Coordinates of C-alpha atoms in Angstrom, one line a residue:
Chain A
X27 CA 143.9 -9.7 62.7
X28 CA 141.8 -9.1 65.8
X29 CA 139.2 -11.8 64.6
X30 CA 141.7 -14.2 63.3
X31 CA 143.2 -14.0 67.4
X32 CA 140.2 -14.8 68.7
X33 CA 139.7 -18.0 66.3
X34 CA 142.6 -19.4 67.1
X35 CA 142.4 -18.6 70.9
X36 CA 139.1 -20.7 70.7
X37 CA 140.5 -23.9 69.5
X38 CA 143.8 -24.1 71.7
X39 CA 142.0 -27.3 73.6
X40 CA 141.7 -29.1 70.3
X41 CA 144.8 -27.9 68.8
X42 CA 147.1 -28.6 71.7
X43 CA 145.5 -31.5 72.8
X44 CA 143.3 -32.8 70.6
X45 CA 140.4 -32.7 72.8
X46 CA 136.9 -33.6 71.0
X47 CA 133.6 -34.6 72.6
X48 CA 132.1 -38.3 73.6
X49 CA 128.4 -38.7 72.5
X50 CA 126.3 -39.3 75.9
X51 CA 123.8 -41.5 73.9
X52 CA 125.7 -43.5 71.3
X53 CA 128.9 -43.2 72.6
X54 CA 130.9 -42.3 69.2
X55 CA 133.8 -40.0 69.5
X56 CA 133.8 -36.8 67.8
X57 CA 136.6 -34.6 66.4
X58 CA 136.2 -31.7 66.1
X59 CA 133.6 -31.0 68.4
X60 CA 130.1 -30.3 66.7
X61 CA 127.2 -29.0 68.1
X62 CA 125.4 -32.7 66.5
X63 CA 126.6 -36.2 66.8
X64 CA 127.9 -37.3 63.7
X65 CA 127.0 -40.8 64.4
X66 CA 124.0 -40.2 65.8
X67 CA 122.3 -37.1 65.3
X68 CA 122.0 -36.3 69.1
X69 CA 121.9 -33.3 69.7
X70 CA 122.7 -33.0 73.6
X71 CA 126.2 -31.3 75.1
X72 CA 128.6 -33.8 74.7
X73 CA 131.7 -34.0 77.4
X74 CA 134.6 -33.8 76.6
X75 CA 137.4 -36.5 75.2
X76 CA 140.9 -36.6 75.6
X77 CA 141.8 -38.3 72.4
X78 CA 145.0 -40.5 72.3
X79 CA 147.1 -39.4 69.6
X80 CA 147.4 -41.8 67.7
X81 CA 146.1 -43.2 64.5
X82 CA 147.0 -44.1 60.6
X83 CA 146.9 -42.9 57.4
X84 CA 143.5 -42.9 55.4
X85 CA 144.7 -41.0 52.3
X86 CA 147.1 -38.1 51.9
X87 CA 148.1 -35.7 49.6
X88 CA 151.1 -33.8 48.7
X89 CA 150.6 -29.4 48.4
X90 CA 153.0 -27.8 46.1
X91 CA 151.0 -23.9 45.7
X92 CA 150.4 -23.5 49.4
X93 CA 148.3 -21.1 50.9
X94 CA 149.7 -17.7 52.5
X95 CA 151.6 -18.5 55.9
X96 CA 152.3 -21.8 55.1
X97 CA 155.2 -21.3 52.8
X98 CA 157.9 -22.5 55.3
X99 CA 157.0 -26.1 55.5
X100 CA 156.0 -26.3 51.5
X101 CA 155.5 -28.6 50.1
X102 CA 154.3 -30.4 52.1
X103 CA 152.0 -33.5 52.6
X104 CA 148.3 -33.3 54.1
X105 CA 146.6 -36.5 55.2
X106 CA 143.2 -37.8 56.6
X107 CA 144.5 -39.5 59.6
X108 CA 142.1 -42.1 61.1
X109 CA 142.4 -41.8 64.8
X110 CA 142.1 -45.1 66.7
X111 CA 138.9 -44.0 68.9
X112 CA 137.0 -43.6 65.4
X113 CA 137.3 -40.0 63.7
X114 CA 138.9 -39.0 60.4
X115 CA 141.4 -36.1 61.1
X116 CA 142.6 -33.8 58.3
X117 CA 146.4 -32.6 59.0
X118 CA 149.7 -32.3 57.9
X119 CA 152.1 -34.7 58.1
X120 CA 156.0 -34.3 59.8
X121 CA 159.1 -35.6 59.7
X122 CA 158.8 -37.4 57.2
X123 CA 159.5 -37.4 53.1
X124 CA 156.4 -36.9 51.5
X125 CA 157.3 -39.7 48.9
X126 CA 157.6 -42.3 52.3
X127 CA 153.9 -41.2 53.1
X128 CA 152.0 -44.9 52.1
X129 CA 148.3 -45.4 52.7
X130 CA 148.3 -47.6 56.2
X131 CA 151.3 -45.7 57.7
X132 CA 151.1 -45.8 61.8
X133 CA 151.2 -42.0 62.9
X134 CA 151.0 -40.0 66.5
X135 CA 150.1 -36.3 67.1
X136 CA 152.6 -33.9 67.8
X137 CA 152.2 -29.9 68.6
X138 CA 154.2 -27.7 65.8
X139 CA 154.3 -24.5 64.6
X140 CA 151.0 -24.5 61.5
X141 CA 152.0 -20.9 59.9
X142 CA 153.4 -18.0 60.8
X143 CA 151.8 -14.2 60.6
X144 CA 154.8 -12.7 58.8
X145 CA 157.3 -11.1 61.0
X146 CA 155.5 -9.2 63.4
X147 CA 152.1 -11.1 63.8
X148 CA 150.9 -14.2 65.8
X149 CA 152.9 -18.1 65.9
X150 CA 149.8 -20.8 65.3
X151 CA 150.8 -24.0 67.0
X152 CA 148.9 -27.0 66.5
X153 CA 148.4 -30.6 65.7
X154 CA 150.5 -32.6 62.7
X155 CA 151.3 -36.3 62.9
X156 CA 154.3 -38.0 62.4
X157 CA 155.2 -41.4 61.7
X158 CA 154.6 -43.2 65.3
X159 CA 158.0 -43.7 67.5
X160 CA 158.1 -46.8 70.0
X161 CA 158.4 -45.7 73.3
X162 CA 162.2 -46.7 73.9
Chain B
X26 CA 171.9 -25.3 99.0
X27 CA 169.3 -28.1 100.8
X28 CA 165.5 -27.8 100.9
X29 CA 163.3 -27.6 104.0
X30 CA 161.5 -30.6 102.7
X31 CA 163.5 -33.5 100.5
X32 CA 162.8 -33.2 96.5
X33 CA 163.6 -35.1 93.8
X34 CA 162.8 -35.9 90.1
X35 CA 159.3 -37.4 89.6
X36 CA 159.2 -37.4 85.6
X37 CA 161.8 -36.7 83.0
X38 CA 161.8 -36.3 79.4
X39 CA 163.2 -35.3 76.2
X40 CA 163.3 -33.9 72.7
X41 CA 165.6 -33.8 69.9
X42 CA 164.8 -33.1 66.0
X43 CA 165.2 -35.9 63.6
X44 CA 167.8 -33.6 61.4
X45 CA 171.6 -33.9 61.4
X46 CA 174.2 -31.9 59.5
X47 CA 177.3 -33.3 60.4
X48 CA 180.4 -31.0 61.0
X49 CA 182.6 -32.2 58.6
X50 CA 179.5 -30.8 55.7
X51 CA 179.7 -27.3 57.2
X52 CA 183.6 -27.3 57.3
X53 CA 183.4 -28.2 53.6
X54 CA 181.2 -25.6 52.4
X55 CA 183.8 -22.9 54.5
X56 CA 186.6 -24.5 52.9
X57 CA 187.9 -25.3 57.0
X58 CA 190.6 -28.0 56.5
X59 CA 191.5 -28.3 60.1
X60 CA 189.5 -30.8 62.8
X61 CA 185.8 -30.3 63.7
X62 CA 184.6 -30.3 67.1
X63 CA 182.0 -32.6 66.9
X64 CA 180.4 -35.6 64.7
X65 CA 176.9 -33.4 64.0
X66 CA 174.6 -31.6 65.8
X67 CA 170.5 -31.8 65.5
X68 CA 168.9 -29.1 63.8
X69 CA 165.1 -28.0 64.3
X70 CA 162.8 -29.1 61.3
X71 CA 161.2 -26.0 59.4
X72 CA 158.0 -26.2 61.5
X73 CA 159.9 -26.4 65.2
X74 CA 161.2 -23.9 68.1
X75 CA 162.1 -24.3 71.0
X76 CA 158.2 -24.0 72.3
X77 CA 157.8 -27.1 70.5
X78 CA 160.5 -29.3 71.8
X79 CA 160.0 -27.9 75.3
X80 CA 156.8 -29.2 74.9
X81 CA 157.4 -32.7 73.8
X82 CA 160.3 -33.0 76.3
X83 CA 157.3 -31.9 78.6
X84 CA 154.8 -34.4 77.5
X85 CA 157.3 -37.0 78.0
X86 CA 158.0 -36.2 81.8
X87 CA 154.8 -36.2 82.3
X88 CA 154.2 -39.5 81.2
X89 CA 157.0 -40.4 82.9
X90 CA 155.6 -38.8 86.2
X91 CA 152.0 -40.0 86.0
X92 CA 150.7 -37.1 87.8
X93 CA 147.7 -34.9 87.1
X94 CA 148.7 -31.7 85.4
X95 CA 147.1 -29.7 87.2
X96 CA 148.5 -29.9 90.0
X97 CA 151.7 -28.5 88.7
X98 CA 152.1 -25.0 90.4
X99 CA 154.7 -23.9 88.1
X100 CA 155.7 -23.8 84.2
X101 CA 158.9 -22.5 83.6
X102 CA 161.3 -22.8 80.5
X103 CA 164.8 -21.7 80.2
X104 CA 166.1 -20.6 76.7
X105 CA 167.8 -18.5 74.8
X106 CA 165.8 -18.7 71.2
X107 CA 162.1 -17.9 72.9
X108 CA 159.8 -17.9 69.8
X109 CA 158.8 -14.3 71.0
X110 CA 160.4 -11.6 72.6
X111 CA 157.5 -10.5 74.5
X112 CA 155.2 -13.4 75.2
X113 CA 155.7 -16.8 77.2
X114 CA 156.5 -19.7 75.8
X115 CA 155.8 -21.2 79.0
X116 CA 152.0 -20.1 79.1
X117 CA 151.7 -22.4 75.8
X118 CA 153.2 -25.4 77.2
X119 CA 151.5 -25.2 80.2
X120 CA 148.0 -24.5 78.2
X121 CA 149.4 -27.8 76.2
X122 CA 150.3 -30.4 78.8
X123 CA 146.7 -29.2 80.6
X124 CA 148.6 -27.3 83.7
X125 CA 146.6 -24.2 83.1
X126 CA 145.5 -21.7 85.0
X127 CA 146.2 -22.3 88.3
X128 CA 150.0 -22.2 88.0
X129 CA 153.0 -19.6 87.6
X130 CA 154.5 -19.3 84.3
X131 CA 157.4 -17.5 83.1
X132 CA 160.4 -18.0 80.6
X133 CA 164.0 -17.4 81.6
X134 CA 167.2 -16.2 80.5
X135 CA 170.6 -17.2 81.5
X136 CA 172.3 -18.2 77.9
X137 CA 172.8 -21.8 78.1
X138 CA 172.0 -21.9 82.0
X139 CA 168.5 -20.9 81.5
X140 CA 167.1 -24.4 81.9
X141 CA 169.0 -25.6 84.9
X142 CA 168.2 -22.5 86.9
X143 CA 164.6 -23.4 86.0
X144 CA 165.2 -26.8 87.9
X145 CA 167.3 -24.8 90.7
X146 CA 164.2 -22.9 91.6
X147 CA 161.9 -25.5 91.2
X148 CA 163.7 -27.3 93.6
X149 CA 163.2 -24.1 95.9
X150 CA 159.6 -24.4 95.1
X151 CA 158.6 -27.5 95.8
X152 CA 160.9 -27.7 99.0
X153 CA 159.3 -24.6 100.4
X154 CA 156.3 -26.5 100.0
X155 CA 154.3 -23.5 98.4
X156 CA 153.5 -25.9 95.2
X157 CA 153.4 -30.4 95.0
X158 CA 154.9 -30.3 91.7
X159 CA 157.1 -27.8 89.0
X160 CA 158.1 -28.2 86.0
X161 CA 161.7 -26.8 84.7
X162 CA 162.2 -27.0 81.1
X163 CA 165.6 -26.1 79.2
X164 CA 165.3 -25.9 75.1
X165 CA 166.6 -24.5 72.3
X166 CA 167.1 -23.8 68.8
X167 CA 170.6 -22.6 69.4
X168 CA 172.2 -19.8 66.3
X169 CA 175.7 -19.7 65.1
X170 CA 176.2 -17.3 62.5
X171 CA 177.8 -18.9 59.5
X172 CA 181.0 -19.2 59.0
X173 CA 181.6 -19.0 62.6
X174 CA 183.2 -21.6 64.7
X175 CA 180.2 -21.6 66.9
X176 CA 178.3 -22.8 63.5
X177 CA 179.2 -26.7 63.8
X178 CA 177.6 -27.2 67.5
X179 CA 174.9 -24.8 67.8
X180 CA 172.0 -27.1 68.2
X181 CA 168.4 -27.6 68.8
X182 CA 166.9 -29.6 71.5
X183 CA 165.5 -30.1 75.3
X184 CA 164.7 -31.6 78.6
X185 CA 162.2 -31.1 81.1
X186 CA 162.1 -32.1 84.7
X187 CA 158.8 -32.3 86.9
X188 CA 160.0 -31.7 90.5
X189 CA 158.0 -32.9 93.6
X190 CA 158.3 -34.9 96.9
X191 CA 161.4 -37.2 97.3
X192 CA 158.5 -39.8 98.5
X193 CA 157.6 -39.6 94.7
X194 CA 160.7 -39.0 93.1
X195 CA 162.6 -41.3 90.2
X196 CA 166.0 -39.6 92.0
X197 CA 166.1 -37.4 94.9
X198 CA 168.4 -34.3 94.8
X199 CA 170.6 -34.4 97.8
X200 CA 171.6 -30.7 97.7
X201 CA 172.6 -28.2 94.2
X202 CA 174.7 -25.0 94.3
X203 CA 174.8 -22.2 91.9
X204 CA 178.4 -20.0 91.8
X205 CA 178.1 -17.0 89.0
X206 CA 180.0 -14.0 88.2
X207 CA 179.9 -10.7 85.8
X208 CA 182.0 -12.7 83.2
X209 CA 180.7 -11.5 79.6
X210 CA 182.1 -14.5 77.4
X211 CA 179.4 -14.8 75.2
X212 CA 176.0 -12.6 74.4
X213 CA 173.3 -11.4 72.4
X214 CA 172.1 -7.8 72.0
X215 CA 167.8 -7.5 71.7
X216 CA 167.5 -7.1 68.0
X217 CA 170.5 -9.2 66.2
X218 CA 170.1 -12.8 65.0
X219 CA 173.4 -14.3 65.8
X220 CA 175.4 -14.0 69.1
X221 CA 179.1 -12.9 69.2
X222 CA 181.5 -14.3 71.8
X223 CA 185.4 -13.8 73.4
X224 CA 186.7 -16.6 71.2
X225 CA 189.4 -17.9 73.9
X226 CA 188.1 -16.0 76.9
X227 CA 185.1 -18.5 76.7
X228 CA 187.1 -21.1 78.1
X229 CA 189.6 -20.9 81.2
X230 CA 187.8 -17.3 83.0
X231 CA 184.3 -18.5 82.2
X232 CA 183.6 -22.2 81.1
X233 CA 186.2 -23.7 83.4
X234 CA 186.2 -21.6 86.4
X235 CA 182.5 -22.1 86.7
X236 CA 182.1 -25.4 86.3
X237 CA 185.3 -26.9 88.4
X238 CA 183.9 -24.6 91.1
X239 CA 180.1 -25.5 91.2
X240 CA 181.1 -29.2 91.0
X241 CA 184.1 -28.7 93.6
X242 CA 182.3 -26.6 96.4
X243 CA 178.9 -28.9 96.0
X244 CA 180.9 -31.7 96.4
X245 CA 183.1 -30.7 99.1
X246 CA 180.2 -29.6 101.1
X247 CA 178.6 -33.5 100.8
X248 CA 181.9 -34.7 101.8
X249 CA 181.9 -36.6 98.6
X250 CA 184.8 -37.2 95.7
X251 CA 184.0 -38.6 92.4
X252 CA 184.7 -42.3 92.8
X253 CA 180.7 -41.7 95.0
X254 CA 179.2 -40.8 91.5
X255 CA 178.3 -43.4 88.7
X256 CA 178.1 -40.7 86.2
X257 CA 178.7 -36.9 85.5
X258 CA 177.6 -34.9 83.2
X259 CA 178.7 -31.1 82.3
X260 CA 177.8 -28.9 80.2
X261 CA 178.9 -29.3 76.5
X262 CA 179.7 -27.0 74.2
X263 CA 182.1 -29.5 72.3
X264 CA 183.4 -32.5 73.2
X265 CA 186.8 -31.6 74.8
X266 CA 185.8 -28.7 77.4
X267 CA 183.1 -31.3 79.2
X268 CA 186.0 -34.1 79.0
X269 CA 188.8 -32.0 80.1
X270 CA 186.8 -30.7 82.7
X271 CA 185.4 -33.8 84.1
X272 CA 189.1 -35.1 84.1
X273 CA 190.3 -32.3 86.2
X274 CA 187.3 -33.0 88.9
X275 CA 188.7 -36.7 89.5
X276 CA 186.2 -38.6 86.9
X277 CA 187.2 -41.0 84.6
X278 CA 185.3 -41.9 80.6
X279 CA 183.3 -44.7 82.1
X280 CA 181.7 -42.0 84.3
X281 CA 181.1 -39.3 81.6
X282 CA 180.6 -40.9 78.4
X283 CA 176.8 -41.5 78.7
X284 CA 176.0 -38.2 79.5
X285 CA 178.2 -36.6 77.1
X286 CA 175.4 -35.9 74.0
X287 CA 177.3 -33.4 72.2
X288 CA 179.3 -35.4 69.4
X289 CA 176.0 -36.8 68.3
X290 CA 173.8 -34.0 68.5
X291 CA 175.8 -30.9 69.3
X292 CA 175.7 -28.0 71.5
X293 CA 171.5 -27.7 72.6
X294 CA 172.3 -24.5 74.8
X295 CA 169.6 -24.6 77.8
X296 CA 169.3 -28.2 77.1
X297 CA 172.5 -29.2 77.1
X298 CA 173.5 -30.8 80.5
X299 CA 169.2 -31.7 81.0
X300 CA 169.6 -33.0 78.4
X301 CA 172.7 -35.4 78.5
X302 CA 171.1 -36.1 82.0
X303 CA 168.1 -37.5 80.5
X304 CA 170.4 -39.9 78.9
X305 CA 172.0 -41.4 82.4
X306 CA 168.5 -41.2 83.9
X307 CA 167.4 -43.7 81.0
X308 CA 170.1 -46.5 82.1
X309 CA 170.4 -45.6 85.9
X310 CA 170.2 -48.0 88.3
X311 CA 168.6 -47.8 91.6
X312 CA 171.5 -46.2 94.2
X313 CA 173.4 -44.9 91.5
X314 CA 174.5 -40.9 92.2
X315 CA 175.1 -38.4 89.5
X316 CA 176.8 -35.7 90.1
X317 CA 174.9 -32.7 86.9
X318 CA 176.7 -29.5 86.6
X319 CA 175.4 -26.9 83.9
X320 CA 177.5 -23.9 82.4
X321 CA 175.7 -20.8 80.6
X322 CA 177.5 -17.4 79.5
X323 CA 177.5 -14.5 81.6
X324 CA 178.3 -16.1 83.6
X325 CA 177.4 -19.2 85.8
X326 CA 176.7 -22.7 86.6
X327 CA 174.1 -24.8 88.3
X328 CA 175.1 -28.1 90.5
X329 CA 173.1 -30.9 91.5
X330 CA 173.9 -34.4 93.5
X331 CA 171.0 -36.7 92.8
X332 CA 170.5 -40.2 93.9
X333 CA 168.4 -42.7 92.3
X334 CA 165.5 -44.2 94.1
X335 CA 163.7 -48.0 93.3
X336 CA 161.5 -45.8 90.9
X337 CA 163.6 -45.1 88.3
X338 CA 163.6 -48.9 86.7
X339 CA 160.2 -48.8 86.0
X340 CA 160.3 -45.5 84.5
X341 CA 163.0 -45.6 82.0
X342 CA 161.4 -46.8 79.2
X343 CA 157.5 -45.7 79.8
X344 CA 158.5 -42.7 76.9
X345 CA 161.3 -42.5 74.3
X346 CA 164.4 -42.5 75.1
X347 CA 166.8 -40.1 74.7
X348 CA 168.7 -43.0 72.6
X349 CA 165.5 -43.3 71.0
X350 CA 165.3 -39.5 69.6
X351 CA 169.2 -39.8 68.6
X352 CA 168.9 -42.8 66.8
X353 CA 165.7 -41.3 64.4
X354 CA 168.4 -39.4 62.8
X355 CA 167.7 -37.7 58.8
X356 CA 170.7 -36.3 57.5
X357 CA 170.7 -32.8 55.5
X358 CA 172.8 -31.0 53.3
X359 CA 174.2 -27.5 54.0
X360 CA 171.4 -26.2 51.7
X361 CA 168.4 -27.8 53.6
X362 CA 170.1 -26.5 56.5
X363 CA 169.9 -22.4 55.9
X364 CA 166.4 -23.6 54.5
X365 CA 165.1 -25.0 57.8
X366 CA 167.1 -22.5 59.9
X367 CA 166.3 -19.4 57.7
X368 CA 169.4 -18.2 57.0
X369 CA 168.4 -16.9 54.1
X370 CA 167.3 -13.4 53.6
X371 CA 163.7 -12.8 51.7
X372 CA 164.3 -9.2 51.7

């Protein structure tokens, strides 16, 4: 439990805000942050990047057998989002019925609850996407 | 109650869940054959709370207030279905919308006046000039135990307001007044899942009193009557206590019916009156008072006067719309319903 607190203590900037890095020499964006560009093999401290939200779907897949602390939301539907600045991000989608999930689909981040530690343990919040709303 | 400095709204912004289970399902599976009180009421998908529709409502006042975050000297959110007993969910939105550290946090309780007195005191705040900017949040994921009559508008949703200079603002608050009393209409004892209330004592010694006399003291003290307000907007439990109530002050439908959220999306507790405020704030035009008056058991209310400033136009639309989150509406069945809001005992 003590370990598991820490963990997800670590990654509130990307799960909140999905905050990943900016490679100083090629310039590729990064999600989640690495110690080596993925683009480039750099291997320098990259700054951060504020990452805008949104993005589409690149593939997804519905979970029926889910994994301990996820059995609220099953089943649900996990999907490699492409994110406009570049990176492939794998969550799950919201808000929408897993059979209207299609390949394409325009999607923004939104903060939710990701499991639950039974009754008495910790609330992980973090990023899903849903299907993108206009602004009015 | 005036600040030593002039205040206003600088960002607004709301949240409401995509799922409806309109009254007339719940009245069926009860076997009521009588009238409902409202059309439906939003209920909080499986993987919400009321830290994660704070926090949207949040996001979108921010973007609404184009300010840096961390200049916000205060997070606070008003609710009466905080995700924990013991730990802030104001520390989490504040972590989220990139307000943290410097900043005060802390979650309030006042039933469904929690989020109002959030903006009371951030009005305080930011007028004594101790912070530029606060942030006042009212959400919930509002309870009625099944079977109850409380069971067809208990609702989930929010609002959040980002106080700060009236220089700044998208409407200025001219003055507020708070009026509360030991009235025990409605509560909730620390370990039981479902409030109990005084049936008929909820309205004319609690709902009523409170309300007519915020609005009627805060308005005689600006000298003004409600033909000097575009709109009002109560607190609403239903749709006939706001309504009658509104009536009583001097205000006619034309002046209520944009605020008045509750036949589409129920009764969102600490969001209720933010939140049917966000909804006149989206079509406001500049010059246009409105006179906001919150209710919450206990008991007490919250009053505010705001004006509009040149601001707001440009504003409106920069986030979704309160229209925007009704109209994305999914409707459920009874059983998807206890699903989603765990009325259903594992054990």
């Amino acid at each position: 439990m003590s370990t598991q607190i820490a963990r997800h203590w670590r990654l509130n900037s990307q799960r909140y805000q999905l905050v990943g890095e900016v490679c100083p020499n090629c310039s590729g964006k990064i999600f989640p942050p690495r110690d080596v560009c993925p683009h480039c093999a750099d291997k320098e401290r990259q700054p951060d990047y504020q990452f805008s939200g949104k993005g589409e779907v690149y593939s997804h897949s519905t979970v029926y057998k889910v994994p301990e602390g996820y059995e609220e939301a099953a089943p649900y539907t996990v999907a490699l989002v492409k994110l406009d600045e570049g990176p492939l991000v794998t969550a799950q989608l919201t808000d929408v019925a897993n059979e209207a999930v299609n390949i394409g689909m325009p999607v923004e981040m939104v903060t939710r609850k990701l499991k639950t530690q039974g009754d008495e343990g910790l609330i992980v919040y973090g990023y899903k996407f849903r299907p993108q709303m206009v602004a009015s | 109650m005036k600040t030593a400095q002039n205040v206003g709204i600088v960002g607004y912004g709301s949240y409401i869940p995509c799922y409806r289970i309109p009254a007339r399902v719940i009245a069926q599976v009860w076997g009521n054959p009588g009238g409902v009180p409202i059309k439906e009421k939003a209920v909080a998908g499986p993987d919400e709370d009321t830290m994660t529709i704070g926090l949207e409502a949040s996001r979108n006042a921010l973007i609404r207030a184009n300010i840096d975050p961390q200049k916000i000297g205060a997070v606070w959110v008003g609710s009466e279905s905080h995700p924990y007993a013991v730990k802030p969910t104001s520390t989490i939105i504040a972590e989220a919308i990139g307000a943290t550290p410097a900043t005060t946090a802390a979650d309030w309780q006042f039933a469904c006046k929690a989020g109002s007195e959030t903006v009371q005191a951030a009005i305080g705040f930011v007028g004594s000039g101790m912070v530029p900017y606060a942030l006042g949040v009212g959400a919930d994921t509002a309870q009625g135990r099944p079977g109850d009559a409380l069971e067809y508008t208990a609702a989930s949703g929010g609002a959040a307001y980002i106080i700060g200079s009236a220089e700044e603002s998208l409407a200025t608050v001219e003055a507020s007044f708070s009026y509360v009393t030991d009235t025990p209409d409605f509560w909730r004892r620390p370990t039981t899942h479902y409030p109990s209330h005084g049936q008929r004592f909820t309205g004319e010694p609690a709902y009523f009193t409170h309300v007519l006399a915020a609005a009627e003291i805060l308005m005689s003290e600006l000298d003004y009557k409600a033909h000097d307000f575009a709109h009002v907007v109560l607190h609403q439990p239903n749709a006939k206590f706001p309504e009658r109530a509104a009536t009583t002050l001097g205000f006619e439908k034309s002046q209520w019916e944009t605020g008045l959220l509750s036949p589409m999306v129920g009764n969102t507790y600490a969001g209720a009156s933010l939140l049917g405020l966000t909804a006149i704030l989206d079509i406001a035009k500049p010059g246009e008072r409105v006179l906001c008056v919150s209710f919450g058991s206990g008991a007490g209310s919250d009053a505010f006067a705001l004006q509009m400033t040149e601001r707001i136009s440009e504003r409106q639309t920069v986030a979704p719309t309160t229209q925007a989150y009704i109209n994305r509406r999914v409707e459920i069945d009874y059983a998807t319903y206890t699903r989603y809001r765990q009325k259903l005992q594992m054990h």
